[in-house]
Tab-separated table of C-alpha atoms in Angstrom:
chain	number	residue	atom	x	y	z
A	1	UNK	CA	-0.039	0.019	0.006
A	2	UNK	CA	1.438	3.381	-1.045
A	3	UNK	CA	1.908	5.825	1.693
A	4	UNK	CA	0.283	9.199	1.166
A	5	UNK	CA	2.953	11.865	0.546
A	6	UNK	CA	2.922	14.524	3.262
A	7	UNK	CA	2.572	18.057	2.041
A	8	UNK	CA	5.339	20.543	2.731
A	9	UNK	CA	4.767	23.681	4.934
A	10	UNK	CA	4.921	25.789	1.785
A	11	UNK	CA	2.268	23.674	0.097
A	12	UNK	CA	0.080	23.857	3.185
A	13	UNK	CA	0.533	27.617	3.399
A	14	UNK	CA	-0.412	28.158	-0.207
A	15	UNK	CA	-3.353	25.758	0.061
A	16	UNK	CA	-4.663	28.130	2.763
A	17	UNK	CA	-4.993	31.034	0.327
A	18	UNK	CA	-6.850	31.779	-2.892
A	19	UNK	CA	-4.669	33.910	-5.178
A	20	UNK	CA	-6.574	35.792	-7.850
A	21	UNK	CA	-5.205	37.928	-10.678
A	22	UNK	CA	-6.913	41.213	-11.644
A	23	UNK	CA	-7.463	41.521	-15.369
A	24	UNK	CA	-9.590	44.652	-15.619
A	25	UNK	CA	-10.339	47.751	-13.479
A	26	UNK	CA	-13.055	47.238	-10.882
A	27	UNK	CA	-13.861	47.714	-7.234
A	28	UNK	CA	-12.690	45.115	-4.758
A	29	UNK	CA	-16.174	44.181	-3.553
A	30	UNK	CA	-17.411	43.565	-7.088
A	31	UNK	CA	-14.262	41.554	-7.799
A	32	UNK	CA	-14.836	39.278	-4.833
A	33	UNK	CA	-18.486	38.718	-5.643
A	34	UNK	CA	-17.560	37.865	-9.212
A	35	UNK	CA	-14.741	35.488	-8.380
A	36	UNK	CA	-16.663	33.723	-5.577
A	37	UNK	CA	-19.959	33.031	-7.294
A	38	UNK	CA	-22.817	32.779	-4.874
A	39	UNK	CA	-21.132	34.819	-2.125
A	40	UNK	CA	-23.429	37.408	-0.639
A	41	UNK	CA	-22.507	41.058	-0.164
A	42	UNK	CA	-22.599	40.507	3.603
A	43	UNK	CA	-20.173	37.572	3.341
A	44	UNK	CA	-17.788	39.569	1.136
A	45	UNK	CA	-17.864	42.431	3.640
A	46	UNK	CA	-17.082	39.873	6.404
A	47	UNK	CA	-13.968	38.769	4.569
A	48	UNK	CA	-12.822	42.345	4.391
A	49	UNK	CA	-13.636	43.260	8.012
A	50	UNK	CA	-11.816	40.154	9.265
A	51	UNK	CA	-8.720	41.175	7.285
A	52	UNK	CA	-8.760	38.029	5.186
A	53	UNK	CA	-8.212	39.969	1.895
A	54	UNK	CA	-4.942	41.316	0.648
A	55	UNK	CA	-4.173	43.353	-2.451
A	56	UNK	CA	-0.576	42.979	-3.570
A	57	UNK	CA	0.243	41.491	-0.155
A	58	UNK	CA	-1.291	44.362	1.825
A	59	UNK	CA	-4.343	43.767	3.995
A	60	UNK	CA	-7.175	45.765	2.498
A	61	UNK	CA	-10.515	46.379	4.234
A	62	UNK	CA	-11.886	49.072	1.880
A	63	UNK	CA	-14.789	47.513	-0.042
A	64	UNK	CA	-14.547	50.087	-2.888
A	65	UNK	CA	-10.781	49.839	-3.292
A	66	UNK	CA	-10.007	50.427	-6.965
A	67	UNK	CA	-8.258	47.402	-8.483
A	68	UNK	CA	-6.082	47.695	-11.573
A	69	UNK	CA	-5.008	45.109	-14.092
A	70	UNK	CA	-1.949	43.184	-12.908
A	71	UNK	CA	-2.756	43.423	-9.245
A	72	UNK	CA	-2.921	40.285	-7.100
A	73	UNK	CA	-5.768	39.641	-4.694
A	74	UNK	CA	-5.161	37.037	-2.038
A	75	UNK	CA	-8.028	35.698	0.086
A	76	UNK	CA	-7.081	33.741	3.241
A	77	UNK	CA	-9.143	30.654	4.051
A	78	UNK	CA	-8.388	31.083	7.736
A	79	UNK	CA	-11.552	31.365	9.762
A	80	UNK	CA	-12.335	32.886	13.133
A	81	UNK	CA	-9.697	35.591	12.864
A	82	UNK	CA	-9.952	37.872	15.856
A	83	UNK	CA	-10.288	41.574	15.416
A	84	UNK	CA	-7.100	43.505	16.066
A	85	UNK	CA	-7.286	47.016	17.446
A	86	UNK	CA	-4.386	48.998	18.916
A	87	UNK	CA	-3.379	52.656	18.926
A	88	UNK	CA	0.271	51.631	19.136
A	89	UNK	CA	0.526	49.013	16.345
A	90	UNK	CA	-0.991	48.694	12.909
A	91	UNK	CA	-1.420	45.148	11.576
A	92	UNK	CA	-0.198	45.216	7.995
A	93	UNK	CA	-0.016	41.490	7.104
A	94	UNK	CA	-0.845	38.190	8.751
A	95	UNK	CA	-0.706	34.537	7.704
A	96	UNK	CA	-0.252	31.289	9.629
A	97	UNK	CA	3.492	31.830	9.907
A	98	UNK	CA	4.254	35.592	10.242
A	99	UNK	CA	2.898	38.944	11.248
A	100	UNK	CA	4.051	42.219	9.714
A	101	UNK	CA	3.216	45.377	11.735
A	102	UNK	CA	3.850	49.109	11.764
A	103	UNK	CA	5.037	50.183	15.238
A	104	UNK	CA	4.528	53.630	16.612
A	105	UNK	CA	7.398	55.542	18.159
A	106	UNK	CA	7.641	55.302	21.997
A	107	UNK	CA	6.894	51.594	22.040
A	108	UNK	CA	9.514	49.002	22.924
A	109	UNK	CA	9.815	46.048	20.481
A	110	UNK	CA	10.230	43.610	23.439
A	111	UNK	CA	10.690	43.967	27.176
A	112	UNK	CA	14.051	43.847	28.932
A	113	UNK	CA	15.131	42.922	32.435
A	114	UNK	CA	14.966	46.533	33.412
A	115	UNK	CA	11.934	47.576	31.347
A	116	UNK	CA	8.784	45.507	31.749
A	117	UNK	CA	6.374	47.965	30.229
A	118	UNK	CA	3.903	47.274	27.456
A	119	UNK	CA	5.648	46.253	24.209
A	120	UNK	CA	4.909	45.399	20.621
A	121	UNK	CA	5.696	41.745	21.516
A	122	UNK	CA	3.237	41.690	24.413
A	123	UNK	CA	0.429	43.371	22.466
A	124	UNK	CA	0.778	40.798	19.600
A	125	UNK	CA	0.988	37.897	22.052
A	126	UNK	CA	-2.282	39.009	23.589
A	127	UNK	CA	-3.814	39.142	20.145
A	128	UNK	CA	-2.824	35.655	18.975
A	129	UNK	CA	-3.708	34.075	22.291
A	130	UNK	CA	-7.314	35.170	21.859
A	131	UNK	CA	-7.460	32.309	19.324
A	132	UNK	CA	-5.879	29.852	21.778
A	133	UNK	CA	-3.590	30.058	24.780
A	134	UNK	CA	-1.088	27.851	23.014
A	135	UNK	CA	-0.410	30.500	20.380
A	136	UNK	CA	2.368	33.054	20.730
A	137	UNK	CA	4.574	35.305	18.676
A	138	UNK	CA	8.367	35.403	18.444
A	139	UNK	CA	10.627	38.373	18.038
A	140	UNK	CA	12.730	38.303	14.867
A	141	UNK	CA	14.380	41.732	14.904
A	142	UNK	CA	13.972	44.999	16.814
A	143	UNK	CA	13.372	48.646	16.273
A	144	UNK	CA	14.571	51.151	18.940
A	145	UNK	CA	11.807	52.365	21.218
A	146	UNK	CA	11.757	55.802	19.644
A	147	UNK	CA	11.887	54.529	16.028
A	148	UNK	CA	8.657	53.857	14.226
A	149	UNK	CA	8.003	51.558	11.327
A	150	UNK	CA	7.685	48.080	9.868
A	151	UNK	CA	8.610	44.924	11.779
A	152	UNK	CA	8.078	41.215	11.137
A	153	UNK	CA	7.239	38.706	13.891
A	154	UNK	CA	7.128	34.892	13.663
A	155	UNK	CA	4.238	32.745	14.886
A	156	UNK	CA	6.390	29.688	15.630
A	157	UNK	CA	9.958	28.970	16.640
A	158	UNK	CA	10.954	27.283	13.383
A	159	UNK	CA	9.914	30.320	11.339
A	160	UNK	CA	11.689	32.581	13.804
A	161	UNK	CA	14.986	30.747	13.445
A	162	UNK	CA	14.666	30.597	9.656
A	163	UNK	CA	14.192	34.374	9.502
A	164	UNK	CA	17.020	35.095	11.966
A	165	UNK	CA	19.544	32.520	10.588
A	166	UNK	CA	19.053	33.587	6.952
A	167	UNK	CA	18.127	37.229	7.509
A	168	UNK	CA	20.712	38.591	5.051
A	169	UNK	CA	19.537	36.225	2.332
A	170	UNK	CA	15.822	36.565	3.048
A	171	UNK	CA	15.599	40.355	3.275
A	172	UNK	CA	15.773	41.902	-0.147
A	173	UNK	CA	15.264	45.576	0.780
A	174	UNK	CA	14.975	47.367	4.079
A	175	UNK	CA	14.887	51.155	4.150
A	176	UNK	CA	14.341	53.965	6.590
A	177	UNK	CA	13.468	57.602	6.181
A	178	UNK	CA	14.907	60.223	8.504
A	179	UNK	CA	14.704	63.946	9.031
A	180	UNK	CA	18.158	65.343	9.764
A	181	UNK	CA	19.528	68.510	11.283
A	182	UNK	CA	20.991	70.870	8.664
A	183	UNK	CA	20.771	70.782	4.914
A	184	UNK	CA	23.000	67.978	3.678
A	185	UNK	CA	25.114	68.876	0.565
A	186	UNK	CA	25.322	65.568	-1.272
A	187	UNK	CA	22.380	63.959	-3.121
A	188	UNK	CA	23.825	60.429	-2.548
A	189	UNK	CA	26.441	58.945	-0.313
A	190	UNK	CA	27.762	55.838	1.497
A	191	UNK	CA	29.153	55.812	4.980
A	192	UNK	CA	31.467	52.988	6.067
A	193	UNK	CA	32.857	52.634	9.558
A	194	UNK	CA	33.457	50.208	12.394
A	195	UNK	CA	31.040	50.504	15.336
A	196	UNK	CA	31.852	49.532	18.898
A	197	UNK	CA	30.192	50.144	22.272
A	198	UNK	CA	32.166	51.749	25.135
A	199	UNK	CA	31.725	50.763	28.781
A	200	UNK	CA	28.631	52.924	29.179
A	201	UNK	CA	26.971	51.430	26.055
A	202	UNK	CA	27.511	54.463	23.790
A	203	UNK	CA	28.263	53.353	20.276
A	204	UNK	CA	31.201	55.103	18.753
A	205	UNK	CA	32.470	55.005	15.174
A	206	UNK	CA	35.944	54.567	13.659
A	207	UNK	CA	36.871	55.031	9.988
A	208	UNK	CA	39.512	52.268	10.550
A	209	UNK	CA	39.006	48.773	11.987
A	210	UNK	CA	38.823	49.171	15.766
A	211	UNK	CA	37.788	45.643	16.430
A	212	UNK	CA	34.127	46.552	16.162
A	213	UNK	CA	31.476	45.630	13.609
A	214	UNK	CA	31.787	46.923	10.085
A	215	UNK	CA	28.754	49.017	9.218
A	216	UNK	CA	27.715	50.359	5.768
A	217	UNK	CA	24.887	52.844	5.242
A	218	UNK	CA	23.743	54.259	1.902
A	219	UNK	CA	21.731	57.419	1.815
A	220	UNK	CA	19.765	59.430	-0.766
A	221	UNK	CA	18.662	63.023	-0.147
A	222	UNK	CA	14.946	63.535	-0.890
A	223	UNK	CA	14.420	67.152	0.207
A	224	UNK	CA	16.227	70.111	1.790
A	225	UNK	CA	14.360	73.031	3.320
A	226	UNK	CA	14.113	75.250	6.408
A	227	UNK	CA	17.471	73.990	7.771
A	228	UNK	CA	16.544	70.275	7.563
A	229	UNK	CA	17.139	67.336	5.278
A	230	UNK	CA	14.858	64.386	4.471
A	231	UNK	CA	16.826	61.290	3.489
A	232	UNK	CA	16.164	57.673	2.664
A	233	UNK	CA	18.605	55.192	4.219
A	234	UNK	CA	19.424	51.702	3.045
A	235	UNK	CA	21.389	49.411	5.318
A	236	UNK	CA	23.925	47.074	3.845
A	237	UNK	CA	24.580	45.908	7.440
A	238	UNK	CA	22.252	46.013	10.410
A	239	UNK	CA	24.306	47.142	13.404
A	240	UNK	CA	23.065	48.551	16.682
A	241	UNK	CA	22.480	52.339	16.429
A	242	UNK	CA	24.007	52.248	12.911
A	243	UNK	CA	21.909	55.017	11.303
A	244	UNK	CA	22.035	57.326	14.275
A	245	UNK	CA	25.807	57.127	14.653
A	246	UNK	CA	26.488	57.363	10.891
A	247	UNK	CA	24.296	60.491	10.642
A	248	UNK	CA	26.319	61.931	13.528
A	249	UNK	CA	29.455	61.001	11.558
A	250	UNK	CA	28.450	63.278	8.673
A	251	UNK	CA	27.467	66.104	11.058
A	252	UNK	CA	23.760	65.861	10.221
A	253	UNK	CA	22.245	63.891	13.179
A	254	UNK	CA	18.747	62.601	13.214
A	255	UNK	CA	16.346	65.186	14.676
A	256	UNK	CA	15.248	64.380	18.200
A	257	UNK	CA	18.185	62.016	18.835
A	258	UNK	CA	18.958	62.595	22.513
A	259	UNK	CA	22.008	60.323	22.505
A	260	UNK	CA	23.691	61.082	19.216
A	261	UNK	CA	22.044	64.377	18.212
A	262	UNK	CA	22.719	68.058	18.539
A	263	UNK	CA	19.690	69.011	20.628
A	264	UNK	CA	17.492	69.920	17.611
A	265	UNK	CA	14.099	68.379	18.253
A	266	UNK	CA	11.296	70.203	16.446
A	267	UNK	CA	8.979	67.124	16.363
A	268	UNK	CA	9.281	66.031	19.953
A	269	UNK	CA	10.357	62.541	18.760
A	270	UNK	CA	13.229	60.726	17.050
A	271	UNK	CA	12.659	61.494	13.316
A	272	UNK	CA	13.450	57.935	12.119
A	273	UNK	CA	10.935	55.567	10.465
A	274	UNK	CA	11.403	52.088	8.927
A	275	UNK	CA	9.204	52.655	5.856
A	276	UNK	CA	10.063	49.754	3.561
A	277	UNK	CA	10.507	46.022	4.179
A	278	UNK	CA	10.771	43.477	1.379
A	279	UNK	CA	11.639	39.848	2.069
A	280	UNK	CA	11.110	36.305	0.879
A	281	UNK	CA	8.487	34.451	2.832
A	282	UNK	CA	10.349	32.012	5.135
A	283	UNK	CA	7.914	29.195	4.222
A	284	UNK	CA	6.458	29.765	0.772
A	285	UNK	CA	9.455	31.614	-0.713
A	286	UNK	CA	7.150	34.286	-2.164
A	287	UNK	CA	8.536	37.850	-2.284
A	288	UNK	CA	6.520	40.078	0.115
A	289	UNK	CA	6.851	43.851	-0.263
A	290	UNK	CA	5.601	46.296	2.352
A	291	UNK	CA	5.833	50.068	2.316
A	292	UNK	CA	4.312	52.754	4.559
A	293	UNK	CA	4.044	56.470	3.795
A	294	UNK	CA	6.608	58.851	5.293
A	295	UNK	CA	5.233	60.155	8.608
A	296	UNK	CA	3.269	63.320	7.958
A	297	UNK	CA	5.097	65.172	10.706
A	298	UNK	CA	8.385	64.652	8.809
A	299	UNK	CA	6.945	66.125	5.650
A	300	UNK	CA	5.597	69.196	7.415
A	301	UNK	CA	9.141	70.250	8.218
A	302	UNK	CA	9.777	70.844	4.559
A	303	UNK	CA	6.864	73.045	3.666
A	304	UNK	CA	8.272	76.245	2.270
A	305	UNK	CA	7.910	79.063	4.643
A	306	UNK	CA	6.691	82.333	3.271
A	307	UNK	CA	9.173	85.186	3.652
A	308	UNK	CA	8.281	87.679	6.368
A	309	UNK	CA	6.979	90.882	4.818
A	310	UNK	CA	8.473	94.020	6.233
A	311	UNK	CA	5.934	96.630	7.136
A	312	UNK	CA	6.335	99.899	5.312
A	313	UNK	CA	6.952	102.855	7.534
A	314	UNK	CA	4.142	105.429	7.339
A	315	UNK	CA	5.270	108.741	5.982
């Protein structure tokens, strides 16, 4: 008797999703009702409200979202998904293996021995455990407390170790946007140095090998105005405090950086946001691409200020 071949995790993951290609412009609700013949409008709305629908790998709940030819609509077959609401985290993507979220500034990624406050990790753990106490999430990488932006969490240990052990191969693109003090001269640049912590855990940078970790940061200047610069940053290496120390190296520190900055803090926060994260799914191998808008507070710094009109003296 032939043994039935066991499916792989990738096959099981893909079997849990319906992937549909968009061939002509239409609204998302109409598309779902056409593709799933017999589905009611209420049932289609339920798929959207339970975040079971993604457009180009982004969870979409807007029923009248305008689809364009070439887009990909993915409908999860997972049932009984719990509603996720948090003012500190936005859930961007979820499947049986991973979660991608956008973290607000001021929130720790995970607790430490000294800091036991509410964290991104604890909020997501509470969320998944509403579907069963056996569920939990696993930290894969971290963002500083004062940095906002995209993070990926694993839903099981095997996926966590796959992501961590093969991070450099799995992650295709990871970028930040930062508002810097001063108007940077160059449009593009690369900073290379060796980073090492001193005894009081301040990271310092050396242009020659000091026994620390080699760090490489590429930057592109997006805007200059009002004494500030808006830059995109791409990390070739992912070292502790890399961006903040490298911006200090070129004498244009990140605004609001208490540790490595110059005291310039017009936003009342660290002006650093992880806006782009593209990686190969650790189970299916599919390329997932996530991007968030630049924070609106960053963009407001670059609104051209009208020159002050001098009053004419009355004769």
